[in-house]
PDB file of C-alpha atoms in Angstrom:
ATOM      1  CA  MET A   1       0.000   0.000   0.000  1.00 40.00           C
ATOM      2  CA  SER A   2       1.344   3.423  -0.931  1.00 44.00           C
ATOM      3  CA  SER A   3       1.563   5.991   1.830  1.00 46.00           C
ATOM      4  CA  SER A   4      -0.220   9.311   1.825  1.00 44.00           C
ATOM      5  CA  VAL A   5       3.161  11.040   1.802  1.00 46.00           C
ATOM      6  CA  GLN A   6       3.311  10.206  -1.897  1.00 45.00           C
ATOM      7  CA  LEU A   7      -0.113  11.657  -2.744  1.00 44.00           C
ATOM      8  CA  LYS A   8      -0.492  14.833  -4.732  1.00 42.00           C
ATOM      9  CA  ASN A   9      -1.793  18.004  -3.124  1.00 40.00           C
ATOM     10  CA  THR A  10      -5.521  17.390  -3.510  1.00 41.00           C
ATOM     11  CA  SER A  11      -6.870  19.178  -0.452  1.00 48.00           C
ATOM     12  CA  GLY A  12      -5.244  22.569  -0.909  1.00 48.00           C
ATOM     13  CA  GLY A  13      -3.448  22.443   2.450  1.00 75.00           C
ATOM     14  CA  TYR A  14      -1.316  19.349   1.855  1.00 84.00           C
ATOM     15  CA  LYS A  15       2.407  20.011   1.485  1.00 95.00           C
ATOM     16  CA  PRO A  16       5.662  18.070   1.818  1.00 96.00           C
ATOM     17  CA  VAL A  17       7.857  19.094   4.751  1.00 97.00           C
ATOM     18  CA  ASP A  18      11.463  18.503   5.760  1.00 98.00           C
ATOM     19  CA  PRO A  19      11.648  15.108   7.537  1.00 97.00           C
ATOM     20  CA  ASN A  20      14.462  16.519   9.712  1.00 97.00           C
ATOM     21  CA  ASP A  21      12.266  19.309  11.079  1.00 97.00           C
ATOM     22  CA  PRO A  22      12.210  18.973  14.893  1.00 97.00           C
ATOM     23  CA  LYS A  23       8.383  19.150  14.956  1.00 96.00           C
ATOM     24  CA  ILE A  24       8.127  16.270  12.456  1.00 97.00           C
ATOM     25  CA  GLN A  25      10.586  14.191  14.459  1.00 97.00           C
ATOM     26  CA  GLU A  26       8.616  14.920  17.636  1.00 97.00           C
ATOM     27  CA  VAL A  27       5.349  13.805  16.000  1.00 98.00           C
ATOM     28  CA  ALA A  28       6.998  10.664  14.561  1.00 98.00           C
ATOM     29  CA  ALA A  29       8.446   9.696  17.949  1.00 97.00           C
ATOM     30  CA  TRP A  30       5.066  10.379  19.586  1.00 98.00           C
ATOM     31  CA  ALA A  31       3.341   8.138  17.000  1.00 98.00           C
ATOM     32  CA  ILE A  32       5.667   5.257  17.865  1.00 98.00           C
ATOM     33  CA  ALA A  33       5.189   5.768  21.608  1.00 98.00           C
ATOM     34  CA  GLU A  34       1.413   5.869  21.161  1.00 98.00           C
ATOM     35  CA  HIS A  35       1.469   2.736  18.983  1.00 98.00           C
ATOM     36  CA  ASN A  36       3.581   0.970  21.618  1.00 98.00           C
ATOM     37  CA  LYS A  37       1.076   1.971  24.298  1.00 97.00           C
ATOM     38  CA  GLN A  38      -1.947   0.841  22.254  1.00 97.00           C
ATOM     39  CA  LYS A  39      -0.499  -2.436  20.953  1.00 97.00           C
ATOM     40  CA  GLY A  40       1.980  -3.438  23.658  1.00 96.00           C
ATOM     41  CA  THR A  41       4.931  -3.348  21.263  1.00 96.00           C
ATOM     42  CA  ASP A  42       8.447  -2.087  21.878  1.00 97.00           C
ATOM     43  CA  LEU A  43       9.317  -0.177  18.697  1.00 97.00           C
ATOM     44  CA  VAL A  44      12.181   2.308  18.846  1.00 97.00           C
ATOM     45  CA  TYR A  45      12.197   5.382  16.595  1.00 97.00           C
ATOM     46  CA  LYS A  46      15.166   5.497  14.201  1.00 96.00           C
ATOM     47  CA  ARG A  47      14.491   8.268  11.675  1.00 96.00           C
ATOM     48  CA  THR A  48      11.917   9.983   9.501  1.00 97.00           C
ATOM     49  CA  LEU A  49      12.157   9.213   5.784  1.00 96.00           C
ATOM     50  CA  LYS A  50       9.420  11.437   4.292  1.00 96.00           C
ATOM     51  CA  ALA A  51       6.822  13.729   5.743  1.00 97.00           C
ATOM     52  CA  ALA A  52       3.948  15.947   4.742  1.00 96.00           C
ATOM     53  CA  ARG A  53       1.316  17.945   6.547  1.00 96.00           C
ATOM     54  CA  GLU A  54      -2.192  19.150   5.866  1.00 95.00           C
ATOM     55  CA  ASP A  55      -3.122  22.370   7.633  1.00 93.00           C
ATOM     56  CA  MET A  56      -6.785  22.730   8.505  1.00 90.00           C
ATOM     57  CA  ILE A  57      -8.714  25.151  10.663  1.00 89.00           C
ATOM     58  CA  GLY A  58      -7.833  24.270  14.248  1.00 91.00           C
ATOM     59  CA  SER A  59      -5.740  21.203  13.411  1.00 93.00           C
ATOM     60  CA  THR A  60      -2.878  19.727  11.430  1.00 95.00           C
ATOM     61  CA  ARG A  61      -2.668  16.231   9.976  1.00 96.00           C
ATOM     62  CA  TYR A  62       0.801  14.714   9.579  1.00 97.00           C
ATOM     63  CA  PHE A  63       1.711  11.950   7.094  1.00 97.00           C
ATOM     64  CA  ILE A  64       5.006  10.318   8.009  1.00 97.00           C
ATOM     65  CA  ASP A  65       7.116   7.503   6.562  1.00 96.00           C
ATOM     66  CA  LEU A  66       9.605   6.409   9.211  1.00 97.00           C
ATOM     67  CA  GLU A  67      11.991   3.711  10.326  1.00 96.00           C
ATOM     68  CA  ALA A  68      11.654   1.974  13.653  1.00 97.00           C
ATOM     69  CA  SER A  69      13.286  -1.073  15.156  1.00 96.00           C
ATOM     70  CA  GLU A  70      12.197  -3.840  17.458  1.00 93.00           C
ATOM     71  CA  GLY A  71      15.087  -5.887  18.727  1.00 91.00           C
ATOM     72  CA  CYS A  72      17.615  -6.124  15.892  1.00 92.00           C
ATOM     73  CA  LYS A  73      15.040  -5.815  13.088  1.00 92.00           C
ATOM     74  CA  THR A  74      14.355  -2.427  11.483  1.00 94.00           C
ATOM     75  CA  ASN A  75      11.302  -1.809   9.294  1.00 94.00           C
ATOM     76  CA  LYS A  76       9.561   1.030   7.514  1.00 95.00           C
ATOM     77  CA  TYR A  77       6.241   2.267   8.907  1.00 97.00           C
ATOM     78  CA  TYR A  78       3.617   4.783   7.920  1.00 96.00           C
ATOM     79  CA  ALA A  79       1.989   7.001  10.550  1.00 97.00           C
ATOM     80  CA  GLN A  80      -0.844   9.468  10.220  1.00 97.00           C
ATOM     81  CA  VAL A  81      -1.352  11.788  13.170  1.00 97.00           C
ATOM     82  CA  LEU A  82      -4.011  14.432  13.720  1.00 97.00           C
ATOM     83  CA  GLU A  83      -2.960  17.244  16.031  1.00 96.00           C
ATOM     84  CA  ILE A  84      -5.840  19.361  17.291  1.00 95.00           C
ATOM     85  CA  VAL A  85      -4.806  22.815  18.401  1.00 87.00           C
ATOM     86  CA  CYS A  86      -7.013  24.266  21.103  1.00 81.00           C
ATOM     87  CA  GLN A  87      -6.541  25.388  24.700  1.00 76.00           C
ATOM     88  CA  THR A  88      -5.095  21.946  25.417  1.00 83.00           C
ATOM     89  CA  PRO A  89      -3.502  20.587  22.222  1.00 84.00           C
ATOM     90  CA  THR A  90      -4.081  16.877  21.639  1.00 93.00           C
ATOM     91  CA  LYS A  91      -2.825  14.295  19.190  1.00 95.00           C
ATOM     92  CA  GLU A  92      -4.658  11.305  17.746  1.00 96.00           C
ATOM     93  CA  LEU A  93      -2.914   8.398  16.039  1.00 97.00           C
ATOM     94  CA  GLU A  94      -5.181   7.785  13.053  1.00 96.00           C
ATOM     95  CA  VAL A  95      -3.038   5.211  11.226  1.00 95.00           C
ATOM     96  CA  PHE A  96       0.118   3.296  12.087  1.00 96.00           C
ATOM     97  CA  MET A  97       1.144   0.426   9.868  1.00 95.00           C
ATOM     98  CA  LEU A  98       4.061  -1.575   8.627  1.00 94.00           C
ATOM     99  CA  GLN A  99       4.949  -0.813   5.037  1.00 92.00           C
ATOM    100  CA  GLU A 100       4.946  -4.325   3.597  1.00 79.00           C
ATOM    101  CA  ASN A 101       7.962  -5.606   1.692  1.00 62.00           C
ATOM    102  CA  ALA A 102      10.115  -2.782   3.024  1.00 52.00           C
ATOM    103  CA  PRO A 103      12.483  -4.177   5.672  1.00 49.00           C
ATOM    104  CA  ILE A 104      15.671  -2.219   6.222  1.00 53.00           C
ATOM    105  CA  PRO A 105      18.832  -4.332   6.015  1.00 51.00           C
ATOM    106  CA  VAL A 106      20.847  -4.228   9.226  1.00 52.00           C
ATOM    107  CA  ALA A 107      24.574  -4.945   9.157  1.00 46.00           C
ATOM    108  CA  ASN A 108      25.741  -7.724  11.459  1.00 42.00           C
TER     109      ASN A 108
END
């Protein structure tokens, strides 16, 4: 399945962003922590590969391709996070999934 990071700008507010941006890295790390909490996994954030955001009134949706490891195996994942900006900002993990057929080789 292709990630939303690769979609064209169809909503008007969708735009690619620098995967090294500290805010993107914060959201990616939060997505992994939230996934671990929800699913009882022990993924460790490695890096962000691609990212995009969609700005909406009162919220921002992030589309992130990232690498995470569990034990000695590293894989690619896709995360979609909705951040609602209000008096108390909140985040919601909308999608978190393994990108099939995309393991990252790890040197022994």
